[in-house]
Every structure is written in structure tokens, then in C-alpha cells.
Amino acid sequence: MSSRRDALRKIFNSAMIAGSGGLVWGTVASSAAKSPLALRPPGALVDDKFVQACIKCGKCVVACPYDTLMLAEVTEDKCLGTPFFEPRKIPCYLCTNYPCIKACPSGALLIDNIQQESEPANIENARMGLAVVHKESCIAFSGIQCDVCYRACPLMGKAIVLVKEKNEFTGKHANLKPVVNSDYCTGCGICEKVCIVEKAAIFILPVDLVTGKTGDHYVNSWEKNDEKRIENRETLQRSTDEDVESAIEYLNSDNELFEE
Amino acid sequence: MIIIKRHRYLIARRVVQIGFLVIFAGSNYAGWSILKGNYSSGTVLDAIPLSDPYAVLQILFSGFLAGNDLLFGALIILIIYGFFFGRGFCSWICPLNIISDSAIAVSKRLKIEPSFKMSVKTRYVIMLLGLVLSALLGVSAFEIVSPVAILHRGVIFGIGFGWTIILALFLFDVALVKNGWCGHLCPLGAFYSLISSYALLNVKHDSDNCTNCNRCFGVCHEPQVLDIIGKQSGVIKSGECTNCARCIEVCDDDALKFSITNRLLKKN
């Protein structure tokens, strides 16, 4: 009898130790997996999926000819062992043969992700991040001609365009302001690298962090393709007990407006 | 000469361990293509993929279908260790082995008796916990904190503040639990123990030659596997034996040697 009780107690004891260890481990691991600010190599899955898929082997780092990619170290908030890059140090130079993606054994970097429908894979479809301009520190916005980022951009005239605006200060010159187009920006970060001011006035942030979403119910009906978005829209389910009558009555009556 | 003879396998192991690190590091720093990547996943001569089967298992448990290269690489490693070298990864390849061996040497030199007792089965619980947590969190739970990976990745790609974790493990092994990480906690070692119970390469004991000098118990880091020493002849069956061969080289009585024994077909 007592030996069975002892055995049960031992099992229970071990389970509790495993439970406490598991809870601590789980908390540490799930906070270590968060890396909202990391810029990933081209063709990467969206961040949660990327961290899940990456086996942290560093073959993309080895494959990168520009030493752009690094593996995150212990105190960096980029998820330990996963590849990332810092454009101000070394940007991604958009190799047309994408060696980093080819080197990935896990499927965390996928050629599919830089491929659009039937067209062949093209590194210009990479979306590693999105360039953001800080107007107040960009000298082009204060009337000095710069356009360095515009000219360095591998998609010059598409990802960054120069918008002419009358210089109100002199009254006879133009400001040539760099404006980023998120339809084309790959997030390679060459603009951030070449920006001439002390701390880059144009810099790359993760796409999700700096983009909004219109939602499927606002549709530009004059654009043919835009109407397709309605198809994605989830239909609203109306509950039957809703008092539609009084709602219509309320909208139609103007009594309340003229109440004294 | 006798010193070299008594350490011949130890020297060979250090050469292999450091050699692999140099070859891997050479791929990152010098562009060699003998073996690219690291111990989580590597590629031999730009052709044959290799990958850590426990890491791949965690990825699968987290709910992601790992790429073919990883699955195939894990299969190759499973065959190499499961069928041939047993738990050889731990003593011949893993760089943490150097750290834990030196921790044991240091505590012996300083006459510290690591007094904290822990079951050697703990690692199996941790191994399972690693898979359960991977499934719950949707991310490889051990890989994201693994000191084994911190060390090999650190040597190959730069360690940053990872050395603090390695130093912590070293001190833990010196002062708290003898062979604490490798012999009690490491889930990767547990995984290799489980898959290598029937590997071909074994340590064979000849009890007729044995004089019960107990030297082998003195050097073995997993002494529970030496249960047959001095009692009966046969092979060390436990998958927990790392095939480090320390027992073979310290044995002066020719009672221990490597053998190729197929235990899958033959009852021993």
C-alpha cells in the first residue's frame, strides 16, 4: 500500500516541478519570440510565422555577399538566433538571384513570397520593410536640394518620387520632397544608408508597423479593380429581433430637430 | 606516452569538436563550402542537407511544416546517430561538452563536491516539455533559449552577451550538479539517448579481464550506464552512453573496447 502511495506522491511531486519549470520556460520563450522591430531578409514569412519556421542555422547569413544579415544575439530584442539586418549599417542590395532565399532550408524565406502570380520571381517584390520620411529632419523639406535617397533607390522614381512644391520662403524656388510609395518600396534600406543627415531622416520600419488598412467596405467605385474588395467583405449578419422599424422612423422623422 | 595513451580518445574528441567548429566558422568568415550553416542545420559541400532532428521536431510540433531540406537533413542525422554512432553527438561534436568537461575538471581541482542531487531522468521530462511548449506557443520552445545553440552559433556567427549563459551553465556544473547540464537537463542529449539505444557502435565489456579497479566509474559522466561492469560481459546497452570512450582509454586491463554490435537483430 504505502509503496504505491509513495509512487503516486513522487509522480505528483515531479509533475509539480515540471509544471513550475514549464510555466517559467513558456513565459521566457514566448517573450523571447517577440521581435516587432526586426527587419527580416527578403522573402520572409510574416513575422510570427517567420520566427516559428526559422531553425536559426545562419545559412542566409553565410550566403549574403554583402554581410548585410546578422543573427540576433542574446540581449537583442530580435528573437535569439534569427537573421535580421540594420540598413543604416549595411542595407540589402537586392541581389537579383536572391542567394539568401535559396540558402534557406526551413521555408522561413520563400521564393513564392517574391513571386507574383505567373511572373518569375523578382527581388523587387520583396517587402522587408517600408521607408518612412521624417519631414522635420529631412533637409529637402526645408528647401535644400538633396535627392540622395531618390537617386540611390534601386526603384528610382517608383519607390521614392520627388514631389515639387513651391518654396514659400524664397517665393521663386521649388522644394523637391522625397515621398515614398508603399506599392513599390522593398524596404531594402539603401535610402537609409545613404541619407546624409546625422541620424537618417528616411528609415525602414517593419511594414505592419507603419501601414494602415482601409477595410473592405470603403470602395473607390470609379476604380474597376477596387470593387473586387467587396467580394472579400464579410457579410453582416442581422439579428432578427433588431428593431429596424423604429430605427428607420428615427432617421426619417425630423421632429426632434425642431423640438422646443 | 602513457598519458597520451590514456587520453587518446579525449584528444581525438577535442580535435573533432574544434575541427567542426573551425569548418563551420570558416564557412561564415572565409567562405568555405565544406560545411555551411551551424549545428541546427548545415549543408555539406553545397549538396547534402543536415539538420538537428529535435529542432525539426519542435518546428513540426509548433504547427509549421518544415521545408524538405530540413526534413531530409533530420532523417540523415537520425540515421547517422540512431544506426551508427549512438549518442556520439554529445561527446564528439557538441561544443558544450568542452565546457561541461572543464567544469568537472575544475570542481575536481578545487575539491568542490557538487552536492545538489537531481534525477538523470529530468532531461526526458524537459525534452517532452519542449515539444508540448512548442505546440502551445507556436514557436520552437527549446531552440529559442538553447544554450547549445547559443554556443555553436556564438562561435560561428558571434556570441554577444551569450557568454553569460554559457558561464552560468559552467558555474552550475562546477558548484551545483556534477555534469548538470549535459547529464541531467539537456533535452537534446535526452533525444539522442532515446534514438540511440540500438546503435551499432557500442562499448563492449569483458568481465573476465576486469579487475574491478573502478577507473571507468571515475571518468564516466553517465556512470549509471556502467551497470554491468565487473559483473557480466556484454555491451553497454543504455542510449545514455555517449561513446566518449573515456572508460576505454583509462582501462589498463583490456576489459573495455569499442565494438560494432547489432542489437536490433541479435539478443545480447
Short mmCIF file of N, CA and C in Angstrom, two decimals, chain A residues 18 22 25-26 28-30 32-33 45 51-53 55-59 61-62 71 73-75 79-81 105-107, chain B residues 27 37-38 40-43 59 62-64 67 69-70 126 129-130 133 137-139 141 144-145 153 157-158 160-162:
data_model
loop_
_atom_site.label_atom_id
_atom_site.label_comp_id
_atom_site.label_asym_id
_atom_site.label_seq_id
_atom_site.Cartn_x
_atom_site.Cartn_y
_atom_site.Cartn_z
N ALA A 18 7.77 19.88 -12.91
CA ALA A 18 7.69 20.09 -14.36
C ALA A 18 6.76 21.25 -14.68
N GLY A 22 7.91 24.45 -16.54
CA GLY A 22 7.25 24.68 -17.83
C GLY A 22 6.66 26.08 -17.93
N TRP A 25 9.57 28.56 -18.28
CA TRP A 25 10.14 28.35 -19.61
C TRP A 25 9.21 28.92 -20.68
N GLY A 26 7.92 28.60 -20.57
CA GLY A 26 6.94 29.08 -21.55
C GLY A 26 6.88 30.59 -21.61
N VAL A 28 9.26 32.75 -20.65
CA VAL A 28 10.52 33.25 -21.23
C VAL A 28 10.51 33.05 -22.75
N ALA A 29 10.10 31.84 -23.17
CA ALA A 29 10.16 31.54 -24.61
C ALA A 29 9.20 32.42 -25.40
N SER A 30 7.99 32.65 -24.85
CA SER A 30 7.05 33.43 -25.67
C SER A 30 7.43 34.90 -25.71
N ALA A 32 10.59 35.81 -25.61
CA ALA A 32 11.79 35.82 -26.46
C ALA A 32 11.42 35.74 -27.94
N ALA A 33 10.23 35.21 -28.22
CA ALA A 33 9.83 35.04 -29.62
C ALA A 33 9.35 36.35 -30.24
N LEU A 45 8.56 35.01 -44.33
CA LEU A 45 7.16 34.90 -43.92
C LEU A 45 6.85 36.07 -42.99
N VAL A 51 9.40 33.53 -37.30
CA VAL A 51 10.07 33.07 -36.09
C VAL A 51 9.76 31.60 -35.83
N GLN A 52 8.55 31.20 -36.17
CA GLN A 52 8.15 29.81 -35.98
C GLN A 52 8.92 28.88 -36.93
N ALA A 53 9.11 29.32 -38.16
CA ALA A 53 9.69 28.45 -39.17
C ALA A 53 11.21 28.40 -39.13
N ILE A 55 14.97 27.89 -38.38
CA ILE A 55 15.70 26.96 -37.49
C ILE A 55 16.99 27.60 -36.99
N LYS A 56 17.25 28.83 -37.38
CA LYS A 56 18.37 29.62 -36.84
C LYS A 56 19.73 29.04 -37.24
N CYS A 57 19.84 28.58 -38.49
CA CYS A 57 21.07 27.94 -38.93
C CYS A 57 22.06 28.94 -39.50
N GLY A 58 21.59 30.12 -39.90
CA GLY A 58 22.52 31.14 -40.39
C GLY A 58 23.01 30.93 -41.82
N LYS A 59 22.38 30.03 -42.56
CA LYS A 59 22.84 29.82 -43.94
C LYS A 59 22.58 31.06 -44.80
N VAL A 61 22.84 34.07 -43.72
CA VAL A 61 23.93 34.99 -43.36
C VAL A 61 25.19 34.64 -44.14
N VAL A 62 25.47 33.32 -44.22
CA VAL A 62 26.64 32.87 -44.96
C VAL A 62 26.49 33.22 -46.45
N LEU A 71 22.79 37.36 -37.20
CA LEU A 71 21.89 36.57 -36.36
C LEU A 71 21.75 37.27 -35.02
N GLU A 73 21.57 38.22 -31.27
CA GLU A 73 22.26 37.70 -30.10
C GLU A 73 21.36 37.81 -28.87
N VAL A 74 21.89 37.37 -27.74
CA VAL A 74 21.04 37.17 -26.56
C VAL A 74 20.28 38.41 -26.10
N THR A 75 20.95 39.56 -26.01
CA THR A 75 20.28 40.71 -25.42
C THR A 75 19.53 41.56 -26.45
N CYS A 79 14.58 38.19 -31.41
CA CYS A 79 14.38 36.74 -31.34
C CYS A 79 15.70 36.02 -31.59
N LEU A 80 16.25 35.51 -30.52
CA LEU A 80 17.57 34.88 -30.49
C LEU A 80 17.83 33.95 -31.68
N GLY A 81 18.92 34.23 -32.40
CA GLY A 81 19.37 33.32 -33.45
C GLY A 81 18.74 33.54 -34.81
N PRO A 105 16.83 26.49 -45.64
CA PRO A 105 16.35 25.10 -45.71
C PRO A 105 14.96 24.93 -45.10
N SER A 106 14.49 25.92 -44.35
CA SER A 106 13.32 25.67 -43.50
C SER A 106 12.00 26.12 -44.11
N GLY A 107 12.08 26.99 -45.12
CA GLY A 107 10.85 27.57 -45.65
C GLY A 107 10.47 28.87 -44.96
N SER B 27 33.03 28.69 -42.96
CA SER B 27 32.00 28.96 -43.97
C SER B 27 31.48 30.38 -43.83
N GLY B 37 26.55 26.71 -42.47
CA GLY B 37 25.45 26.82 -41.51
C GLY B 37 25.94 26.64 -40.10
N ASN B 38 25.18 25.93 -39.29
CA ASN B 38 25.65 25.58 -37.95
C ASN B 38 25.03 24.25 -37.54
N SER B 40 22.43 23.51 -35.97
CA SER B 40 20.98 23.38 -36.09
C SER B 40 20.63 22.85 -37.47
N SER B 41 21.32 23.38 -38.48
CA SER B 41 21.17 22.87 -39.83
C SER B 41 22.40 23.26 -40.63
N GLY B 42 22.96 22.29 -41.33
CA GLY B 42 24.15 22.56 -42.12
C GLY B 42 24.00 21.96 -43.51
N THR B 43 24.88 22.37 -44.41
CA THR B 43 24.87 21.77 -45.74
C THR B 43 26.28 21.31 -46.07
N ILE B 59 9.80 22.34 -34.59
CA ILE B 59 9.15 23.15 -35.62
C ILE B 59 7.85 22.46 -36.04
N SER B 62 5.28 22.87 -33.45
CA SER B 62 4.76 24.23 -33.35
C SER B 62 3.70 24.49 -34.41
N GLY B 63 3.55 23.56 -35.34
CA GLY B 63 2.49 23.69 -36.33
C GLY B 63 2.95 24.23 -37.66
N PHE B 64 4.25 24.11 -37.94
CA PHE B 64 4.74 24.56 -39.25
C PHE B 64 5.36 23.37 -39.96
N GLY B 67 10.55 22.87 -44.21
CA GLY B 67 10.94 22.63 -45.60
C GLY B 67 11.58 21.27 -45.81
N ASP B 69 14.35 20.34 -47.12
CA ASP B 69 15.75 20.24 -46.74
C ASP B 69 15.90 19.90 -45.26
N LEU B 70 15.05 20.51 -44.44
CA LEU B 70 15.14 20.23 -43.01
C LEU B 70 14.70 18.81 -42.70
N ILE B 126 12.09 17.32 -19.62
CA ILE B 126 12.36 18.59 -20.30
C ILE B 126 12.19 18.43 -21.81
N LEU B 129 8.57 18.35 -22.46
CA LEU B 129 8.05 19.69 -22.19
C LEU B 129 8.37 20.63 -23.36
N GLY B 130 9.57 20.45 -23.93
CA GLY B 130 9.98 21.27 -25.08
C GLY B 130 9.01 21.10 -26.24
N LEU B 133 5.49 22.62 -25.14
CA LEU B 133 5.51 24.08 -25.18
C LEU B 133 5.57 24.60 -26.62
N LEU B 137 2.93 27.27 -27.77
CA LEU B 137 3.35 28.64 -28.07
C LEU B 137 3.43 28.91 -29.57
N GLY B 138 3.45 27.85 -30.37
CA GLY B 138 3.60 28.04 -31.80
C GLY B 138 4.99 28.51 -32.19
N VAL B 139 5.99 28.14 -31.37
CA VAL B 139 7.37 28.50 -31.70
C VAL B 139 8.26 27.47 -31.03
N ALA B 141 10.24 25.88 -28.70
CA ALA B 141 10.45 26.36 -27.33
C ALA B 141 11.88 26.20 -26.85
N ILE B 144 14.66 28.42 -28.94
CA ILE B 144 14.65 29.86 -28.71
C ILE B 144 15.46 30.24 -27.47
N VAL B 145 15.79 29.24 -26.63
CA VAL B 145 16.60 29.52 -25.44
C VAL B 145 17.83 28.62 -25.35
N ARG B 153 26.34 28.70 -32.32
CA ARG B 153 26.04 29.87 -33.14
C ARG B 153 26.96 31.01 -32.77
N PHE B 157 28.98 32.67 -35.54
CA PHE B 157 28.44 33.95 -36.02
C PHE B 157 28.66 35.13 -35.07
N GLY B 158 29.19 34.90 -33.90
CA GLY B 158 29.35 35.99 -32.93
C GLY B 158 28.42 35.78 -31.75
N GLY B 160 28.03 37.78 -28.72
CA GLY B 160 27.43 38.87 -27.97
C GLY B 160 27.44 38.58 -26.48
N PHE B 161 26.28 38.77 -25.84
CA PHE B 161 26.21 38.52 -24.41
C PHE B 161 25.84 37.07 -24.09
N GLY B 162 25.83 36.22 -25.12
CA GLY B 162 25.51 34.81 -24.90
C GLY B 162 26.49 34.12 -23.96
#
